[in-house]
XYZ file of N, CA and C in Angstrom:
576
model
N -13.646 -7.540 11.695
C -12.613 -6.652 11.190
C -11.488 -6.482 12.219
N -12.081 -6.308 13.433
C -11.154 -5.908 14.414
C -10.045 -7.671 14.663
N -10.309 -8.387 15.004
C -9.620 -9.671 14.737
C -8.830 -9.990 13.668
N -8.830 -9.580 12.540
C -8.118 -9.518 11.133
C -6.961 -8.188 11.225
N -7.351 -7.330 12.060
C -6.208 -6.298 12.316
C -5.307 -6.849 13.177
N -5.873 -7.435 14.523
C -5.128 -8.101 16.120
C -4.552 -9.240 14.827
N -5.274 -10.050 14.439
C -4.297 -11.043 13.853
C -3.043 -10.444 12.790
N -3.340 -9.885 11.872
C -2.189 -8.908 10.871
C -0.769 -8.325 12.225
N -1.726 -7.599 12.969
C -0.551 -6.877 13.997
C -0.041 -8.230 14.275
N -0.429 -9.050 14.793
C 0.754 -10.341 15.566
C 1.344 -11.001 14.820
N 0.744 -11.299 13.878
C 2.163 -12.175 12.737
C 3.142 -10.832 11.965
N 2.567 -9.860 11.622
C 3.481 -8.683 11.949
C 4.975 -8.634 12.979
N 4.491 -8.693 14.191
C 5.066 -8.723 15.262
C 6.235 -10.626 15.110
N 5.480 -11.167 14.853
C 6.286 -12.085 14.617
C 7.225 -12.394 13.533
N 7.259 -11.856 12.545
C 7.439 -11.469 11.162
C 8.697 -10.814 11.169
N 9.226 -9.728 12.085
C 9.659 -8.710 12.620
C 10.817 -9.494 13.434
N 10.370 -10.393 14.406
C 11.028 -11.048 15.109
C 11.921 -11.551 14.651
N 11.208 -12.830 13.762
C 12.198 -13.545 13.001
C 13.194 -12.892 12.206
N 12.583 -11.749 11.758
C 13.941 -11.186 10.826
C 14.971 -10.429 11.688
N 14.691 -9.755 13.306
C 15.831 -9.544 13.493
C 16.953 -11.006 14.119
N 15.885 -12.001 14.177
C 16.864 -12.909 14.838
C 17.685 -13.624 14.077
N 17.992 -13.641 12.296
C 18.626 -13.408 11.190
C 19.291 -12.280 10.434
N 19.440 -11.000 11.035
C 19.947 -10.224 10.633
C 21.030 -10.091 10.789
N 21.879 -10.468 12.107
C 23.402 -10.489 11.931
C 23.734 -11.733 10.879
N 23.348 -13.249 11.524
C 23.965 -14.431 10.372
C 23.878 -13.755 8.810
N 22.919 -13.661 8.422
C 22.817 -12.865 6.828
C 23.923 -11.943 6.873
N 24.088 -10.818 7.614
C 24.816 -9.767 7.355
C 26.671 -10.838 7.183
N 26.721 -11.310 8.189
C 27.685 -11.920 8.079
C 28.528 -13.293 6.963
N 27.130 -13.491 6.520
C 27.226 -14.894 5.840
C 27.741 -13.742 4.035
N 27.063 -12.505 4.060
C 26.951 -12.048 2.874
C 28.978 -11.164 3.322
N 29.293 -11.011 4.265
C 30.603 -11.004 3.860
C 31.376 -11.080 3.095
N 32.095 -9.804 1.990
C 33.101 -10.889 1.085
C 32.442 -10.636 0.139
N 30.932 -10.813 0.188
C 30.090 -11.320 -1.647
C 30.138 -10.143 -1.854
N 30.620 -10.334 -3.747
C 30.605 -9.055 -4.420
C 29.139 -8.931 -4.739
N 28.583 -7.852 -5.297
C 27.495 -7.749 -5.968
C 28.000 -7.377 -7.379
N 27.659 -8.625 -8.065
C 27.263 -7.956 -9.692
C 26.117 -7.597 -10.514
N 26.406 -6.148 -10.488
C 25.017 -5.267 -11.289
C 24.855 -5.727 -12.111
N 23.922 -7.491 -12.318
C 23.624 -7.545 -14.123
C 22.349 -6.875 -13.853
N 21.927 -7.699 -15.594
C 20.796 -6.771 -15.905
C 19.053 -7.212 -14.786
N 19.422 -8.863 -14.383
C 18.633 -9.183 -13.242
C 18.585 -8.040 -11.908
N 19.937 -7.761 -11.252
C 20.170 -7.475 -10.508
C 19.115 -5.772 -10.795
N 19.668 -5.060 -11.486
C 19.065 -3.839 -11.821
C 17.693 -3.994 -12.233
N 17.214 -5.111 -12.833
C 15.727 -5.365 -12.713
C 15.048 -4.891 -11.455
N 14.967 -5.964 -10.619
C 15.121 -6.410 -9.197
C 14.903 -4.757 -8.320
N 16.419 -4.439 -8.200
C 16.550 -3.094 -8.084
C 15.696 -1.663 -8.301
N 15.163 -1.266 -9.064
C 14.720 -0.779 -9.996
C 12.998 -0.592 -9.525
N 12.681 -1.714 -9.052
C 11.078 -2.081 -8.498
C 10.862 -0.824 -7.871
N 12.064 -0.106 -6.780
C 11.956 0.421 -5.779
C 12.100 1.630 -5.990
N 12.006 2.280 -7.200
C 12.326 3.448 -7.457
C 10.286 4.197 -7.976
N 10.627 4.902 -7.751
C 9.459 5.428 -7.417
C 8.383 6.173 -8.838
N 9.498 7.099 -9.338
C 9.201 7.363 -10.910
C 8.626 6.222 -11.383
N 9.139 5.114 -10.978
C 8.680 3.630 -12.126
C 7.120 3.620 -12.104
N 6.756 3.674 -10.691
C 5.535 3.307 -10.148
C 4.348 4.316 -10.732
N 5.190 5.689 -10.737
C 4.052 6.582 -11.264
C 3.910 6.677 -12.751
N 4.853 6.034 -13.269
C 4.819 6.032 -14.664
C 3.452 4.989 -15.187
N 3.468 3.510 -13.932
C 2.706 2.615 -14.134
C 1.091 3.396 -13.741
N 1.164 3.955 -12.791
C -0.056 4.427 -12.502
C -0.677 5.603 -13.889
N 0.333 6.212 -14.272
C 0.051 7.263 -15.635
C -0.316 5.833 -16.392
N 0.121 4.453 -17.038
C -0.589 4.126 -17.893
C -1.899 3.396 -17.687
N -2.473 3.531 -15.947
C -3.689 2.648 -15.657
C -4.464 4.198 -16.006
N -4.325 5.283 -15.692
C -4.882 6.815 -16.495
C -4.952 6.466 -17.511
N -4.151 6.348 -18.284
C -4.621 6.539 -19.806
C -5.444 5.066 -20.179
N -5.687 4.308 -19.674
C -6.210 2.543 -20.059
C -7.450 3.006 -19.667
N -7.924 3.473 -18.479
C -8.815 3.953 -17.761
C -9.638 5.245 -17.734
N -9.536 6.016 -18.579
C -10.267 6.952 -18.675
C -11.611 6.942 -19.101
N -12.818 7.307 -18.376
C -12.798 8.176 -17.379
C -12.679 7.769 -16.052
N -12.644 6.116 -15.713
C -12.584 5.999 -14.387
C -11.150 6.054 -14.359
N -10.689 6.559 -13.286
C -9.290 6.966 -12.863
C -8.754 6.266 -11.928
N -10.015 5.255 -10.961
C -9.223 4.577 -9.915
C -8.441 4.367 -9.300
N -7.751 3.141 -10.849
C -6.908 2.417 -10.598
C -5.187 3.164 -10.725
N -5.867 4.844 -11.200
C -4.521 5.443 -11.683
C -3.994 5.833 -10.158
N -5.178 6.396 -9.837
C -5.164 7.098 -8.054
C -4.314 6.228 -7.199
N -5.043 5.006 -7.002
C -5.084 3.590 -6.508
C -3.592 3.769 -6.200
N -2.515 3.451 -7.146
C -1.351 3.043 -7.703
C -0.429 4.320 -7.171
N -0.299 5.059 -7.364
C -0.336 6.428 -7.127
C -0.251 6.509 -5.912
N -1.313 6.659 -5.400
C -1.323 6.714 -3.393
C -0.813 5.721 -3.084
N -0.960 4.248 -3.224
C -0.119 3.632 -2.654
C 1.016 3.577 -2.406
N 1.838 4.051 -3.642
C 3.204 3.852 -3.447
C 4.011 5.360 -2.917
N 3.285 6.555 -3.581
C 3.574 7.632 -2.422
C 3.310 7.473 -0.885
N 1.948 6.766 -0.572
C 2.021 7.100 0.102
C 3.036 6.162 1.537
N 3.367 4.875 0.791
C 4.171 3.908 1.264
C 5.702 4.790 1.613
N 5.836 4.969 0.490
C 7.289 5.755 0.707
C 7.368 6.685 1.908
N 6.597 7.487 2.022
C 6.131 8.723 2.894
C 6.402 8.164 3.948
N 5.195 7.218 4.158
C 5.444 6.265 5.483
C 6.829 6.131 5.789
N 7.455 5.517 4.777
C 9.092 5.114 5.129
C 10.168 5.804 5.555
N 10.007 7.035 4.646
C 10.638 7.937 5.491
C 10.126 8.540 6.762
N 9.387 8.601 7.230
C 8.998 9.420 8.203
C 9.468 8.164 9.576
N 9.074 6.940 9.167
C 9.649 5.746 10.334
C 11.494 5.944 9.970
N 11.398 6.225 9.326
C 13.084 6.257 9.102
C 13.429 7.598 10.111
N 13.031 8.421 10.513
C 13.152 9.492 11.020
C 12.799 8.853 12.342
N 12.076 8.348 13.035
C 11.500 8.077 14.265
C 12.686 6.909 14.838
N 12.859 5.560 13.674
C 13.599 4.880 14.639
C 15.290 5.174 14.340
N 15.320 5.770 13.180
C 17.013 6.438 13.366
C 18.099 5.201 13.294
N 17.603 4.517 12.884
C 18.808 2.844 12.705
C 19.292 3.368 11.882
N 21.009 3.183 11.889
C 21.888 3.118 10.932
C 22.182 1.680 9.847
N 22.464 2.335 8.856
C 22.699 0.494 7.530
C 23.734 0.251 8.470
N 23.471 -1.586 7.834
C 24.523 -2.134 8.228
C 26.022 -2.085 7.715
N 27.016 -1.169 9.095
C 28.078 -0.689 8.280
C 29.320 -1.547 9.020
N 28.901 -2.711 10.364
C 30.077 -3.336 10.208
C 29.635 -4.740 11.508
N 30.440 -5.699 11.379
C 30.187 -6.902 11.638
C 29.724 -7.001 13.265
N 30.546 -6.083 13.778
C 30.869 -5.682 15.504
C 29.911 -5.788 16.436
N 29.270 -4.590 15.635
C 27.785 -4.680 16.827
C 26.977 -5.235 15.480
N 25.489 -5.419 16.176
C 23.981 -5.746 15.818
C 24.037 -4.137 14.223
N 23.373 -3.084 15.465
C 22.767 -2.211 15.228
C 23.257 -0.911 15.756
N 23.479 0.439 15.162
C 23.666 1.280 15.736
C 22.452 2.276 15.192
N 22.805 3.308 16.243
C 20.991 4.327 16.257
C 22.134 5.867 15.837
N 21.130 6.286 14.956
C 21.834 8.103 14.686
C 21.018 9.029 15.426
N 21.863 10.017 16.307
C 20.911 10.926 17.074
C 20.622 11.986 15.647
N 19.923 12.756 16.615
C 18.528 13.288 15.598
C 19.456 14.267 15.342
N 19.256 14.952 13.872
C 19.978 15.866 13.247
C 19.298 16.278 12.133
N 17.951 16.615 12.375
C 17.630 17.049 11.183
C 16.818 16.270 10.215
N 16.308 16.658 9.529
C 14.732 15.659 8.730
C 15.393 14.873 7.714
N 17.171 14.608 7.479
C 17.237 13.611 6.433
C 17.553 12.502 6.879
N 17.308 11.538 5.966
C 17.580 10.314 6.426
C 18.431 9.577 5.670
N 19.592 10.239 5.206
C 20.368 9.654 5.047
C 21.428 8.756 5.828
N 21.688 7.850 5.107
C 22.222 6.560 6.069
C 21.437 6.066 7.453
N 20.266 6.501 7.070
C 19.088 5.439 8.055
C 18.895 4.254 7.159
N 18.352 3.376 7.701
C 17.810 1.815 7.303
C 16.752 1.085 7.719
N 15.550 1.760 8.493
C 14.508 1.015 8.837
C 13.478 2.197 8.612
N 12.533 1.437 8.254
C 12.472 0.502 6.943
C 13.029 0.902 5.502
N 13.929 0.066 4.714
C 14.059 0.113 3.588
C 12.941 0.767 2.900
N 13.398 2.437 1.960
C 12.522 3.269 1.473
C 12.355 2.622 -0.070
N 12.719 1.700 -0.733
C 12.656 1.166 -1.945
C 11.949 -0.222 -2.054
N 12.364 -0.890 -0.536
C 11.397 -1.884 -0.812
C 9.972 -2.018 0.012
N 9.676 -0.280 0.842
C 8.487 -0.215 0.849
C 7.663 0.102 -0.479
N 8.222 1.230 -1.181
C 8.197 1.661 -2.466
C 7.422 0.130 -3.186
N 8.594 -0.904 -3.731
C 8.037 -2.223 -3.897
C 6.881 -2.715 -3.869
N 7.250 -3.002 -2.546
C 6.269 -3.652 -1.990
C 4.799 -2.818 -2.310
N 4.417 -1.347 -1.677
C 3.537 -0.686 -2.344
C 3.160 -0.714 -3.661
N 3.499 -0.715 -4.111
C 3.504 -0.951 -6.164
C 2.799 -2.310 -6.625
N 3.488 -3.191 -5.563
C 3.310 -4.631 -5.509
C 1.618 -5.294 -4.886
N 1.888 -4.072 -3.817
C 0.045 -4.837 -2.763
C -0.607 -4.065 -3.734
N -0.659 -2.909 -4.353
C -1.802 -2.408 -4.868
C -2.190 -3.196 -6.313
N -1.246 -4.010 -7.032
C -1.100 -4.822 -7.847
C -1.949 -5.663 -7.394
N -1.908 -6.297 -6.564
C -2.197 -7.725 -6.046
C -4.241 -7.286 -5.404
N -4.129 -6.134 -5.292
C -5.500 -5.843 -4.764
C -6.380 -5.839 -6.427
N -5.411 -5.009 -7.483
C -6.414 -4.534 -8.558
C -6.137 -5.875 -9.780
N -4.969 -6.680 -9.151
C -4.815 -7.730 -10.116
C -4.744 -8.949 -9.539
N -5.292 -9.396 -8.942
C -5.072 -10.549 -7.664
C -4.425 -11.884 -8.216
N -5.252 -12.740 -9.414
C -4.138 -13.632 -9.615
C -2.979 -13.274 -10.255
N -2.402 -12.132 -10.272
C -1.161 -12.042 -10.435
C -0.031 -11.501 -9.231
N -0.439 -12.247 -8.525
C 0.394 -11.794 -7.329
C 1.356 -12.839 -6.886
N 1.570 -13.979 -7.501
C 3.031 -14.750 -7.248
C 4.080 -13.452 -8.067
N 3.530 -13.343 -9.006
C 4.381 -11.931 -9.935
C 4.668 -11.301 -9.365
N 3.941 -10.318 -8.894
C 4.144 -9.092 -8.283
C 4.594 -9.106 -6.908
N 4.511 -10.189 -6.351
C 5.116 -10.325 -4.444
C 6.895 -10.708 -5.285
N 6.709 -11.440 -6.094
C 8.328 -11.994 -6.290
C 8.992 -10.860 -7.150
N 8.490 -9.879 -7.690
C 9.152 -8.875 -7.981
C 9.988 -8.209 -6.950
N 8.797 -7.344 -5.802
C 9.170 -6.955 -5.093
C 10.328 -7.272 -4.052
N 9.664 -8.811 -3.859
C 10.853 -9.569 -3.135
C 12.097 -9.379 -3.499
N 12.308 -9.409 -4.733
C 13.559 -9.272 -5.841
C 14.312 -8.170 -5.217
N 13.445 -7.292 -5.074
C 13.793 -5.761 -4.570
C 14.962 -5.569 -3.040
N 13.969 -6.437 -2.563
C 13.998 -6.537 -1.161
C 15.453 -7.319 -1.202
N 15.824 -8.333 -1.965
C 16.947 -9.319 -1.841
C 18.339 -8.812 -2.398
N 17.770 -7.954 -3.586
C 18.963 -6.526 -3.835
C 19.506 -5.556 -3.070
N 18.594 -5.139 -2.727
C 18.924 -4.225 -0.947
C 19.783 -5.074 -0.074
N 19.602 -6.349 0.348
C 20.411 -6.670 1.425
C 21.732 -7.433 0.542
N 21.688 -8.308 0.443
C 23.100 -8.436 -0.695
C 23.378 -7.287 -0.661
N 23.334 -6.080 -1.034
C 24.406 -5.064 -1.493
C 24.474 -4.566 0.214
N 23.947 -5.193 1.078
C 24.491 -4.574 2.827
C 24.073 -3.046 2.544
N 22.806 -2.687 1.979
C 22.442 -1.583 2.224
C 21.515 -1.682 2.979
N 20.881 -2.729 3.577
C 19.679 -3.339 4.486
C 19.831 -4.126 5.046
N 19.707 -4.545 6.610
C 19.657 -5.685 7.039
C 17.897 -6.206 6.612
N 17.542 -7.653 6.615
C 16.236 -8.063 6.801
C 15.520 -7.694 7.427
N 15.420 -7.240 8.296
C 14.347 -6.527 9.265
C 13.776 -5.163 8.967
N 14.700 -4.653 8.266
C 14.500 -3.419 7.388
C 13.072 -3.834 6.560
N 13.619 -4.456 5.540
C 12.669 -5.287 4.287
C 11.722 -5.999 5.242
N 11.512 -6.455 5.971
C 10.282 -6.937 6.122
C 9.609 -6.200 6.726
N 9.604 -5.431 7.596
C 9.106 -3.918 8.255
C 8.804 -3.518 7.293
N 9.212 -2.752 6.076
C 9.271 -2.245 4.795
C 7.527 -3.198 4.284
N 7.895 -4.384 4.121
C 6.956 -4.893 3.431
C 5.431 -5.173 4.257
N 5.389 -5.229 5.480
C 4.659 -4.911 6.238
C 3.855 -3.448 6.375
N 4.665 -2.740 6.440
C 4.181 -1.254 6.400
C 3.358 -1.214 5.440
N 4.320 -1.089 4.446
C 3.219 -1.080 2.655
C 2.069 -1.537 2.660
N 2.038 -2.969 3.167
C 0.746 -4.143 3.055
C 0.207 -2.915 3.860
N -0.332 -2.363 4.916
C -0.826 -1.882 5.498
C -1.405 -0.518 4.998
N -0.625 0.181 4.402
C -0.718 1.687 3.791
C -2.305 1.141 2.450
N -1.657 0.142 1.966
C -2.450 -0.116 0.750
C -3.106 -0.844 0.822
N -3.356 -1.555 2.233
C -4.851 -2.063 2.956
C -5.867 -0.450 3.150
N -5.367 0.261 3.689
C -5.954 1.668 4.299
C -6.091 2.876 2.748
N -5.312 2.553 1.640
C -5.758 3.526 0.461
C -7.007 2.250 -0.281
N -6.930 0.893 0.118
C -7.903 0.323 -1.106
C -9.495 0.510 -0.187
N -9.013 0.866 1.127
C -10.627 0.859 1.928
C -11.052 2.305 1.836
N -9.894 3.508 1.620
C -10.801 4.322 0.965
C -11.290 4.589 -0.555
N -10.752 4.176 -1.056
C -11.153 4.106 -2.510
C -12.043 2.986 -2.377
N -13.008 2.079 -2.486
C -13.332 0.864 -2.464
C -15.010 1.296 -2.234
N -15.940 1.757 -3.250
C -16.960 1.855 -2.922
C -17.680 1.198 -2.011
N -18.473 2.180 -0.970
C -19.298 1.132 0.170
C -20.565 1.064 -0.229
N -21.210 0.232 0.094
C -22.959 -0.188 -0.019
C -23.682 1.315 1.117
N -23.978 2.110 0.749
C -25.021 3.272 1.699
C -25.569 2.447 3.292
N -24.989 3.066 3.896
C -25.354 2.666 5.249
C -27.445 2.921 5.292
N -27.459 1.774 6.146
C -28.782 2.243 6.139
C -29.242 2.696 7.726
């Protein structure tokens, strides 16, 4: 177990890397591009909103009654992903990307909102959460559900409300939150 965490943390860590060492070229390359809200785009979009998720978890409740699991399951994950997000949004204080000049700028502390913070993206942890707990309670459907999210993740930066490093931090986190809600929910065999 402990080797499957050291390994997760380092391609994590590498994961992380790579995306900040693409975050200016992207930011820059997306220069100029308009975003048009079609109905893809707002698909896409949309993953990351949070109501969606609990709406999905209200219909694994009603599919599921009396076991509730998978309603819980769905539910904690993606609250509790979000939660996560904001609260790292509070700790590392990165500002969106608002201009070509520098990398990155940091907001001193002012208070518990996080508005106009950007690490990690709070919609495509959202996602992504919605997405791993999918992939745990529905497994071969997870080219689906990772490329949804992704979707999410690729809406956010096109519209320069995220650099990449955001979103993959974001999607990292999640994987993690909803590694740690499926091991408590996840009946164990009685220790002997």
């Amino acid at each position: 177990m402990r080797n499957k965490i050291a390994f997760f943390l380092l391609m994590s860590a590498v994961a992380v890397l790579a995306a900040l060492a693409v975050d200016l070229p992207v930011l820059r390359a997306l220069h100029g591009v308009t975003v048009h809200e079609n109905d893809a785009y707002r698909m896409f979009r949309v993953m990351g909103f949070l109501p969606g998720w609990l709406l999905v978890a209200l219909a694994f409740g009603l599919l599921d009654a009396p076991r509730l699991r998978r309603m819980w399951m769905m539910a904690a994950g993606v609250i509790l992903s979000g939660a996560a997000g904001e609260v790292l949004k509070l700790a590392f204080r990165r500002q969106r990307p608002t201009t070509l000049d520098c990398l990155y700028q940091y907001v001193p502390w002012h208070g518990l909102s996080t508005a106009g913070l950007s690490l990690p993206s709070t919609h495509v942890i959202v996602a992504f959460g919605g997405a791993w707990v999918l992939c745990r309670l529905h497994p071969r459907g997870w080219p689906v559900w990772v490329a949804l999210a992704t979707g999410c993740a690729v809406t956010r930066v096109i519209s320069r409300a995220h650099f990449v490093s955001d979103c993959v931090a974001a999607a990292l986190v999640s994987y993690a939150v909803v590694w740690l809600v499926n091991r408590w929910w996840t009946p164990r065999a009685p220790s002997e």
